[in-house]
XYZ file of C-alpha atoms in Angstrom:
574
model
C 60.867 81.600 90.189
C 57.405 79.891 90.845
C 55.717 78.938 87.417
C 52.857 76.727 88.515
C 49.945 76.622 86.770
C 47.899 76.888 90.543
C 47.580 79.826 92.348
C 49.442 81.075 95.922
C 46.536 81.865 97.169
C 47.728 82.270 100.978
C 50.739 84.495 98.995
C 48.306 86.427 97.242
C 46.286 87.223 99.371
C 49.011 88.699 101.965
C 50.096 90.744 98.695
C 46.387 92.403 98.216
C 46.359 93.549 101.551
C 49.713 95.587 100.239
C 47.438 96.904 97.444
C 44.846 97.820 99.906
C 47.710 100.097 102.140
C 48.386 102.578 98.967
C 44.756 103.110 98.217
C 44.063 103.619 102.131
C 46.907 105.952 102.557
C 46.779 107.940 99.321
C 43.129 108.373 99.380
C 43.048 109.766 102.936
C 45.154 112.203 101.850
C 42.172 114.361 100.819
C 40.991 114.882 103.914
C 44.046 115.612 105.369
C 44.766 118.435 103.154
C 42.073 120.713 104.188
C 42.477 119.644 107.760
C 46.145 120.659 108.195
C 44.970 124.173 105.941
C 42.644 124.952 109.173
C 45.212 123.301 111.842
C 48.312 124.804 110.526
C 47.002 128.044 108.827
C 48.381 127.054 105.569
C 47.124 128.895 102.268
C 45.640 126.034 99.576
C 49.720 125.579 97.989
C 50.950 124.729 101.001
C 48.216 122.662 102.380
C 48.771 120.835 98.841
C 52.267 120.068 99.750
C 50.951 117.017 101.720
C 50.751 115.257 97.834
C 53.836 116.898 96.862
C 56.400 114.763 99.370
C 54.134 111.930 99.149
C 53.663 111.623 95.097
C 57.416 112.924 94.622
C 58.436 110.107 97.074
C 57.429 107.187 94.188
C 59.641 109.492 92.107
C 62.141 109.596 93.975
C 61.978 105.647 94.644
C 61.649 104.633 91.249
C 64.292 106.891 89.922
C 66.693 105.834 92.672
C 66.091 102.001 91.742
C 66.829 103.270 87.812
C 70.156 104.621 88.525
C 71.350 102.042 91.043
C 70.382 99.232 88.520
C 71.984 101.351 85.610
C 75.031 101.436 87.562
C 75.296 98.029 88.543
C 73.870 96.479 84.955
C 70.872 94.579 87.277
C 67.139 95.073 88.193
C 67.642 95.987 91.816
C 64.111 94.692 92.787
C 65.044 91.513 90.500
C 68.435 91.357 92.652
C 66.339 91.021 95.607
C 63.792 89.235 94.729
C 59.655 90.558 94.433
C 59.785 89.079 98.446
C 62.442 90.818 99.665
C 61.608 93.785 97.891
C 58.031 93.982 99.219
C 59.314 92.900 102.775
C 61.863 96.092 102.713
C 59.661 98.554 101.173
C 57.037 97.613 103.872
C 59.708 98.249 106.730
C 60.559 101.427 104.898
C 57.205 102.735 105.388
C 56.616 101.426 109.315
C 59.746 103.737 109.252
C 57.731 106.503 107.957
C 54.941 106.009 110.146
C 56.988 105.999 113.431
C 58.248 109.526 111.551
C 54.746 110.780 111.451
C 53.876 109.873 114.858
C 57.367 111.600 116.242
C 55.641 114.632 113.917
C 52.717 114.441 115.203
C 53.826 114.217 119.052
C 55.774 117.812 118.302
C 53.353 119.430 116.625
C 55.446 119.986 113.359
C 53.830 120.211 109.315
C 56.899 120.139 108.256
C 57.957 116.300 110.146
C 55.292 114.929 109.031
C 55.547 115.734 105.323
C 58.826 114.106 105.757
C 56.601 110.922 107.673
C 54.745 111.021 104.530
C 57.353 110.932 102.355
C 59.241 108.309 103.648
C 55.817 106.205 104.297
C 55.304 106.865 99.989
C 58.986 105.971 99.448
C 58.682 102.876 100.571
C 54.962 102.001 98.789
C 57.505 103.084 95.457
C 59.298 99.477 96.300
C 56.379 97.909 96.905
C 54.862 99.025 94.293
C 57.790 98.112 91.721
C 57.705 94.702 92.993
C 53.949 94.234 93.579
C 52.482 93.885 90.359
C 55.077 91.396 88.540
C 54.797 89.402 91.794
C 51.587 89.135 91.582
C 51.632 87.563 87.994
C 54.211 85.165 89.496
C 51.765 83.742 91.753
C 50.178 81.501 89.524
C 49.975 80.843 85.613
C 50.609 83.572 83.529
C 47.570 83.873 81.817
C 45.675 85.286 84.714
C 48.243 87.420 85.627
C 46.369 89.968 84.746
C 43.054 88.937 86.866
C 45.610 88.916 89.763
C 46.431 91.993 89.363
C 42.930 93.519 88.668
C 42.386 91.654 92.258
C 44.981 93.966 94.030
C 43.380 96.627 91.936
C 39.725 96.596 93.320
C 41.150 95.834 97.154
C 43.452 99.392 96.148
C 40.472 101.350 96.034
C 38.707 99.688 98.765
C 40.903 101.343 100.623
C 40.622 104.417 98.705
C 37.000 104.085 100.072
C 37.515 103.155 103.294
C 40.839 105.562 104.138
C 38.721 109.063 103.929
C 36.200 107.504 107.013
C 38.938 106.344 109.238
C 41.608 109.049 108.577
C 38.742 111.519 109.300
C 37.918 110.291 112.310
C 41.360 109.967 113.770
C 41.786 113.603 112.415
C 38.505 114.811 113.993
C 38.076 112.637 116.730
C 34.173 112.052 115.754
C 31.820 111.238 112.712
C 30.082 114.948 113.882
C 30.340 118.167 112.279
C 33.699 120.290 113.939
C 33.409 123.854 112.452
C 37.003 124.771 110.842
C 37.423 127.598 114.152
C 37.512 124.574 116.298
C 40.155 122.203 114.519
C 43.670 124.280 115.663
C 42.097 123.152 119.161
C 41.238 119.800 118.263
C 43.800 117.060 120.419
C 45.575 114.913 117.455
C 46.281 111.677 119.583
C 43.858 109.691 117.458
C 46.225 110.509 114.557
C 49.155 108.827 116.699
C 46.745 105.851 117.747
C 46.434 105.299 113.794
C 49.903 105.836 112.774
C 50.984 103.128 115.441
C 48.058 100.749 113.950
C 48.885 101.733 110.247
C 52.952 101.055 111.410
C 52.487 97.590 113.144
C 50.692 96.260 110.305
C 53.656 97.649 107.993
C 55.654 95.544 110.322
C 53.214 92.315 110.367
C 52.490 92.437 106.854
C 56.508 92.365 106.280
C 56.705 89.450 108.997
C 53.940 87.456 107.069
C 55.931 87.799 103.566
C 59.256 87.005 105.260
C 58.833 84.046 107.561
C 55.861 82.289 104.714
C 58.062 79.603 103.197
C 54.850 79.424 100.494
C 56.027 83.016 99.418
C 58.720 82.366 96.716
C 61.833 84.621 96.180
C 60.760 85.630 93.307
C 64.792 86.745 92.028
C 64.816 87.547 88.534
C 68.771 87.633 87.340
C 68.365 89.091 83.662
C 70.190 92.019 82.683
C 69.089 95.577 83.265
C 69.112 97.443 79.195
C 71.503 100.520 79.157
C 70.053 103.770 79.172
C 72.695 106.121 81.142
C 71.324 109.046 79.031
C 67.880 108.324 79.546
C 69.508 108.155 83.636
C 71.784 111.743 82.921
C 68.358 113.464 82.058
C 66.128 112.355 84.236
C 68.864 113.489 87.367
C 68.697 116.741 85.757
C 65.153 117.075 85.159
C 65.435 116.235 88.846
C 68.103 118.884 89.787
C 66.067 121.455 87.567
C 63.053 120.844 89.501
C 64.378 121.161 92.795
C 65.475 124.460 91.397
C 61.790 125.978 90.852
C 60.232 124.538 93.490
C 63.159 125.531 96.407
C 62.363 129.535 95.826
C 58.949 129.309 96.428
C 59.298 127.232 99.358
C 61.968 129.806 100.441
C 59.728 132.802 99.771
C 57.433 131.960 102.448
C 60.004 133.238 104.724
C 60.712 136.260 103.081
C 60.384 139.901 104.451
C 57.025 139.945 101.756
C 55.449 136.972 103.236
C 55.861 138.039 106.762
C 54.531 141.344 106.374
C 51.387 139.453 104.778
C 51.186 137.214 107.853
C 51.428 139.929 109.793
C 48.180 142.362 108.042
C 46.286 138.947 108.153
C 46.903 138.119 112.008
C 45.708 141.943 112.174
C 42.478 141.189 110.309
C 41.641 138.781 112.834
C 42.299 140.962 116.033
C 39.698 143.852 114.727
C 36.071 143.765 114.304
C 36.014 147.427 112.461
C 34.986 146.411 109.198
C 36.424 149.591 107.191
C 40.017 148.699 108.680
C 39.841 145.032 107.729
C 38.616 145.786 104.111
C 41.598 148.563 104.171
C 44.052 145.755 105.760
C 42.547 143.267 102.846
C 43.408 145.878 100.160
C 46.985 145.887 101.438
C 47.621 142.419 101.399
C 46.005 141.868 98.031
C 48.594 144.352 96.707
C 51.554 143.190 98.390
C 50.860 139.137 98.027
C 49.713 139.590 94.248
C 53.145 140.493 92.936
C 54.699 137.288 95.065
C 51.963 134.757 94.022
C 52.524 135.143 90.532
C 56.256 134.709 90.855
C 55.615 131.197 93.147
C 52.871 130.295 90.219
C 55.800 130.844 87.320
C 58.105 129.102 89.228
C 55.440 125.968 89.924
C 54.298 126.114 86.297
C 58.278 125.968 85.546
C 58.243 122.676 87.018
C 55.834 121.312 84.752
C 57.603 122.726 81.770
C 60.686 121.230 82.769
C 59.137 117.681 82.706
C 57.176 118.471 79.543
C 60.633 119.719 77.804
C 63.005 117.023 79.553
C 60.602 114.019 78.117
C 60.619 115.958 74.547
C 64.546 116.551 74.660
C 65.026 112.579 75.656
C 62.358 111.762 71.986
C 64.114 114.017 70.028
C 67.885 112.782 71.034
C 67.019 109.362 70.848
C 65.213 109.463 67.352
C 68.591 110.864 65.786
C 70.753 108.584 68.184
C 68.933 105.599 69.964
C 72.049 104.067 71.954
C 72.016 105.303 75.531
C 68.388 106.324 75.268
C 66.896 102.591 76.219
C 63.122 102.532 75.827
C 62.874 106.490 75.213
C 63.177 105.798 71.443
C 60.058 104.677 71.096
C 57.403 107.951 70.651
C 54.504 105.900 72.519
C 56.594 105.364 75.834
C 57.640 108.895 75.895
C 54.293 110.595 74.772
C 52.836 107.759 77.493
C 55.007 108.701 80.511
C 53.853 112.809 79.691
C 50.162 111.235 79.599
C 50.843 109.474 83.092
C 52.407 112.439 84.674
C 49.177 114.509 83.657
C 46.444 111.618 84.671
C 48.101 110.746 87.761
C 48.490 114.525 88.585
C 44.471 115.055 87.705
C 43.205 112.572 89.712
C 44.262 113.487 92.955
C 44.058 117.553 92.108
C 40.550 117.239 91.621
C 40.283 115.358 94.737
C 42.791 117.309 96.946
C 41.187 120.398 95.954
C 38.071 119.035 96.166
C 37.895 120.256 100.373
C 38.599 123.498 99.574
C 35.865 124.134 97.187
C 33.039 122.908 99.300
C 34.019 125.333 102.008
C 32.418 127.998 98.922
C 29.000 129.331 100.144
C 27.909 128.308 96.709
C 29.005 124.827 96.979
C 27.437 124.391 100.532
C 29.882 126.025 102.924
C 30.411 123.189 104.472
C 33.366 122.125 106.834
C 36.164 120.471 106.743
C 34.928 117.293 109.380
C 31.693 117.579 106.429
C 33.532 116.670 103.752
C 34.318 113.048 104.242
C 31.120 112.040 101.886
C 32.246 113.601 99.241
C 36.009 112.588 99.551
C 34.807 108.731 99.877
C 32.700 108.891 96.987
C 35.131 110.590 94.658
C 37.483 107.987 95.638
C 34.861 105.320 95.764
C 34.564 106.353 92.146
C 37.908 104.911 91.575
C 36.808 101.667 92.892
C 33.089 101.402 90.447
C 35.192 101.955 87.446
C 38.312 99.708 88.513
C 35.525 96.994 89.828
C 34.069 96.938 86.455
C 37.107 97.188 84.287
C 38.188 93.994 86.142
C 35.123 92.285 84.560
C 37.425 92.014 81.042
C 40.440 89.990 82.706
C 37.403 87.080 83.219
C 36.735 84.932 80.823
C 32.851 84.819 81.204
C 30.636 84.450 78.302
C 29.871 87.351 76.577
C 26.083 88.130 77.749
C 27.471 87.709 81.549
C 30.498 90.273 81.023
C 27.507 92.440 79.706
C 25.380 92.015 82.779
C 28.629 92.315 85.258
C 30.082 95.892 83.894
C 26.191 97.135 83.879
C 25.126 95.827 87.383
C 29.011 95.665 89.289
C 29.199 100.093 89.700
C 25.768 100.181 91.336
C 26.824 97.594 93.505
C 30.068 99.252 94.057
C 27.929 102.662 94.464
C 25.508 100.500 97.002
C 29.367 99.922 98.986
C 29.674 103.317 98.921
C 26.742 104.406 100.455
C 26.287 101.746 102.947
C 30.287 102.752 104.145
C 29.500 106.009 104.927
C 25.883 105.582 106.484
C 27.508 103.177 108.755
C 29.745 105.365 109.861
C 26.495 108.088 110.598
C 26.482 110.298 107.055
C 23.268 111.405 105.917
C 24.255 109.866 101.912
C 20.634 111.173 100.711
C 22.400 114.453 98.670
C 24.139 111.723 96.877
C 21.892 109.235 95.459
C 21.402 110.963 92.224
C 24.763 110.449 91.349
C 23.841 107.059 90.179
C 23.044 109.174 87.038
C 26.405 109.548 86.512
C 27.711 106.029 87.297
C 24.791 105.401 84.477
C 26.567 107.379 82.176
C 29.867 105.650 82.922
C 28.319 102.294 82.094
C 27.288 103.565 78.848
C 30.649 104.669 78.444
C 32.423 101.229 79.261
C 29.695 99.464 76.634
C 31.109 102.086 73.796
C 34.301 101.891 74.827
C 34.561 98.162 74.115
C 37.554 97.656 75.925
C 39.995 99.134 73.405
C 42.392 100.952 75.121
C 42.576 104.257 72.617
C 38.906 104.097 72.249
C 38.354 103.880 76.058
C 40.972 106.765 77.081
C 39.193 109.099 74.098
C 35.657 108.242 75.605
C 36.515 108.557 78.937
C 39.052 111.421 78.327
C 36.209 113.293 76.373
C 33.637 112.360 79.808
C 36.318 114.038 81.694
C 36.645 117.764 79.819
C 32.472 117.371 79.545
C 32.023 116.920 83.514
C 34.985 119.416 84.351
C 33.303 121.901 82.023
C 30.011 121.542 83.468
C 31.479 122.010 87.136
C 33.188 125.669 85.826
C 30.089 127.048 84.440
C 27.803 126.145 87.184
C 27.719 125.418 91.318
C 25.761 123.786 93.903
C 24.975 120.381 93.276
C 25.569 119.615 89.291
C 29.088 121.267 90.285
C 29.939 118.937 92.521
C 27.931 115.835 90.983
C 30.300 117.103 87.973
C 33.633 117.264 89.428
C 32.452 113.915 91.390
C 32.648 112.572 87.688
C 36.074 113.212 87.594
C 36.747 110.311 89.710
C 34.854 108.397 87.040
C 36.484 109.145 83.892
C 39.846 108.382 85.593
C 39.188 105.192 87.053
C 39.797 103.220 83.848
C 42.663 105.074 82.350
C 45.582 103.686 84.006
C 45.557 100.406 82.635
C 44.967 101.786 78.847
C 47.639 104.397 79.239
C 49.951 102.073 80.906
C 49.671 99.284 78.183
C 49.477 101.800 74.817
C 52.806 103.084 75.746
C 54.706 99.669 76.376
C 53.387 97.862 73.445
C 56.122 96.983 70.730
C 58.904 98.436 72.961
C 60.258 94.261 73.409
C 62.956 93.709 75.619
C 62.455 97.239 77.010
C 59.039 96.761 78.156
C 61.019 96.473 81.981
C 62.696 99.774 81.955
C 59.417 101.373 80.062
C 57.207 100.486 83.240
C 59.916 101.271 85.418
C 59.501 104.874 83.417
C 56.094 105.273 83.542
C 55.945 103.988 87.364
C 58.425 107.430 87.809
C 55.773 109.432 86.297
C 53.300 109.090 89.363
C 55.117 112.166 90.104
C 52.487 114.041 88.381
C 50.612 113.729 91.518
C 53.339 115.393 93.342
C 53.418 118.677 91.021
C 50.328 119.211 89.434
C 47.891 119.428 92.865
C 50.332 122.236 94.091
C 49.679 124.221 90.791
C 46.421 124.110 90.614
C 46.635 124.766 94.661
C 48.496 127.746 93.929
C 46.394 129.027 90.757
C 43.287 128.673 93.232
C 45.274 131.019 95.513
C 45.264 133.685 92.559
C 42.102 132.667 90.897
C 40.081 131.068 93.170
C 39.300 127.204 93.876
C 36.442 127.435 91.654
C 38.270 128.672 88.065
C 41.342 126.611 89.393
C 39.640 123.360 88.043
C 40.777 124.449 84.363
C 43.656 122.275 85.433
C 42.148 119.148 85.493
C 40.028 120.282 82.129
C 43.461 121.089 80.537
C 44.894 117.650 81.622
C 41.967 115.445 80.338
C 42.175 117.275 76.861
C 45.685 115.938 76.749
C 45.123 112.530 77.192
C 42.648 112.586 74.420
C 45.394 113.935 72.610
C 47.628 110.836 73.994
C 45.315 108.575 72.658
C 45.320 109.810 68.896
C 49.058 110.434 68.532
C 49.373 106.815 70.043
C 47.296 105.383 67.621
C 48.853 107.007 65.272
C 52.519 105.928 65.445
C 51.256 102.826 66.852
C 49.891 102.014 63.374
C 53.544 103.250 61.424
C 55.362 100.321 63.786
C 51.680 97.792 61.884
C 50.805 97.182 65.463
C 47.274 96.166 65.939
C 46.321 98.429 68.682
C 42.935 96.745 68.494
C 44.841 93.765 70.606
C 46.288 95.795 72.860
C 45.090 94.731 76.803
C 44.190 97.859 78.744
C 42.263 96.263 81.520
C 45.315 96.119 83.677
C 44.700 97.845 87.266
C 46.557 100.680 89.037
């Protein structure tokens, strides 16, 4: 391993434009969603299934790596080597892509979920390997400014991905009214999959054949925790179990009927018989919705109760149980689950409620503003948390994290008016971003002060967007994007701290838990099915109360293990 005190820089900066790929990707999700809703006919659960394979997929990935390693008694990715790993992972998703575009070619929602999945699968490796190779590539001590680095290029592309990934999808920067999509040609959508594929493969050429790219290998042994392993393969197994019925019961005798009154709806223009064919498929579908939302809110108990289970076992008996003994890793891997699964709810969903004539009723190709700059959100919080892994002087860290989100915001703008959107409806969200500031200033970069302030800005803006519409609504759930910016890094580093020589298989744990984004957007995609999009945002409200919660009870038993949480470093990146 490489443990100059100078920088890789031609390393590093191949590595970023990794960083940049999961932001691009994840973030153009969002407008993908409603797109495939109008192109498919989905309802808003399925639609939402588009996060479900590719959050699950890091899952999946990380979990797979956990058992494998268990098994053999080594890191896999430390087996390899960060280089390797990042070099396979990379092919792994130029495999996906050349799934998507097969997908694509036929036509099939179902293929290209599996694209998607595979495409995420592989980001899970790179993503295991990314950020400890990142702090390899030069002295330790700004390890952490490295990684902030890869950080702000992530959501870049979080920024960028919405524009181009709406124009492959709609073939123009111009309004298409959601009638016309099922018509619309999707060979742009190939064109981009075979771009986003050869640069898998280039980028993966560039870390292999760079002799200034080291190895990376990392030999030490892997901590036992086979009953940590045994219950997370049957939290697993359990939650293939709720979610396979409701996938199943959209092919029952029920939900054909449904399709059937619906395609009926659309034939006639007598407006007593459609109300009367309405009637009929609000009482039919009713019953069924409420079984698929038990089943979907089963899931979530099941990780809930698993991660409790694995505390309670391992406080009576720690061996087998690895880094799960400790009460911050496991209360932190819950908190993860819930963030991750927040932040791209309110942002998945976030199509689907503009479409309300209250919130505009604007299209799906009219979105793409309003995607970016929830996204772009990401990247003025991320930009300015970065500021702390600097060592400026005080009075220029002060001026940076007050001046660095308008310039961010400034990005924003200038993106999408470049690209032909009319940004004007959006300028007074700098009051918000104002707001944020303040919040960064009182949060003094203490990780359980920043996730209570910022947790607390998060219930305040989602309560303001369920008790009112139009533009505070959306400058409101907008905000969203804001309050979660900064709380990866705090969560992340509250629930490793004091674990020692587990602090490996505890981010390994945690890195699992981005299956939160899998889970909880099909929830609340399903509750907005009962309840409407609107009143379905009490998910994200719900989730933001927790992680105040987090915060507290981390505090808390941080403080019984005399732990100064006051040191703790929560400027780290996602």
């Amino acid at each position: 391993m490489n443990n100059n005190k100078e920088t890789n820089y031609s390393a590093l900066y191949t590595l970023i434009v990794v960083f940049f790929f999961w932001g691009f990707i994840a973030a153009g999700n969002s407008i993908f969603i409603p797109f495939c809703k109008n192109y498919f006919h989905l309802d808003q659960f399925q639609s939402q299934l588009i996060d479900f394979a590719f959050y699950s997929a890091y899952y999946v990935g990380a979990l797979l790596l956990f058992i494998f390693g268990t098994l053999s008694g080594r890191d896999i990715v430390g087996k390899w080597g960060y280089k390797k790993s990042i070099v396979y992972g990379l092919l792994f998703s130029a495999l996906g892509a050349a799934a998507m575009i097969v997908a694509v070619e036929v036509n099939l929602y179902f293929g290209m979920l599996i694209g998607l999945f595979i495409v995420a699968l592989g980001f899970s490796l790179q993503q295991t390997a990314a950020n400890p190779f990142a702090v390899l590539l030069g002295d330790p001590k700004t390890g952490a400014s490295r990684v902030n680095l890869g950080g702000a290029v992530n959501s870049f592309g979080t920024t960028i991905g919405p524009l181009v990934i709406g124009y492959a999808l709609f073939g123009t920067f111009e309004t298409v009214s959601d009638t016309e999509i099922s018509n619309l040609p999707l060979n742009k959508v190939i064109y981009l999959y075979i771009g986003v594929g050869l640069l898998f493969i280039l980028a993966a050429a560039l870390f292999h054949f760079s002799k200034k790219v080291p190895a990376g290998i990392n030999n030490e042994p892997m901590e036992s925790a086979n009953k940590a392993k045994n219950t997370l393969i049957t939290m697993t197994v359990l939650l293939a179990c709720m979610f396979i019925p409701v996938f199943l019961s959209y092919k029952s005798d029920i939900a054909l009927q449904i399709v059937g009154l619906q395609e009926q709806i659309k034939s006639t223009s007598d407006s007593g018989l459609i109300q009367q064919l309405k009637d009929q498929v609000r009482e039919i579908g009713h019953p069924l919705e409420l079984k698929r939302m038990a089943l979907l809110f089963g899931a979530f108990i099941v990780v809930v109760a698993s991660l409790l289970f694995s505390y309670n076992r391992a406080t009576k008996t720690a061996e087998g149980w690895g880094a799960m003994k400790y009460p911050q890793l496991v209360l932190g891997m819950l908190a993860l689950f819930i963030y991750v699964g927040v932040e791209v709810a309110i942002g998945s969903n976030l199509g689907e409620l503009l479409t309300l004539e209250e919130f505009g009723s604007l299209q799906s190709s009219e979105i793409t503003p309003y995607i970016s700059m929830y996204w772009g959100g990401m990247m003025i919080g991320r930009w300015a948390g970065a500021v702390a892994a600097f060592n400026f002087a005080k009075a220029t860290k002060q001026i940076l994290v007050a001046t660095i989100p308008f310039v961010a915001f400034g990005i924003i703008l200038a993106v999408n008016s470049i690209a032909g959107f009319d940004m004007s409806h959006l300028f007074f969200f700098a009051i918000c971003i104002a707001v944020q500031v303040i919040a960064f200033f009182i949060s003094k970069e203490k990780p359980v002060r920043t996730l209570v302030i910022f947790g607390t800005l998060g219930v305040l803006s989602m309560l303001i967007g369920l008790i009112s519409s139009g533009t505070i609504a959306i400058y409101a759930f907008l905000t969203g994007g804001l309050a979660c910016s900064i709380m990866w890094g705090s969560i992340f580093s509250l629930s490793i701290v004091g674990i020692g020589k587990y602090t490996e298989q505890g981010s390994a744990f945690l890195v699992m838990m981005i299956l939160g984004g899998g889970i909880i957007p099909p929830i609340q995609g399903k509750l907005a099915d009962i309840i409407g999009i609107h009143n379905s945002y009490i998910i994200p409200l719900l989730g933001f109360m927790y992680i105040i919660i987090f915060a507290i009870l981390a505090k808390r038993f941080l403080k019984k293990q005399n732990i100064d949480i006051d040191q703790v470093d929560g400027s780290t990146s996602h």
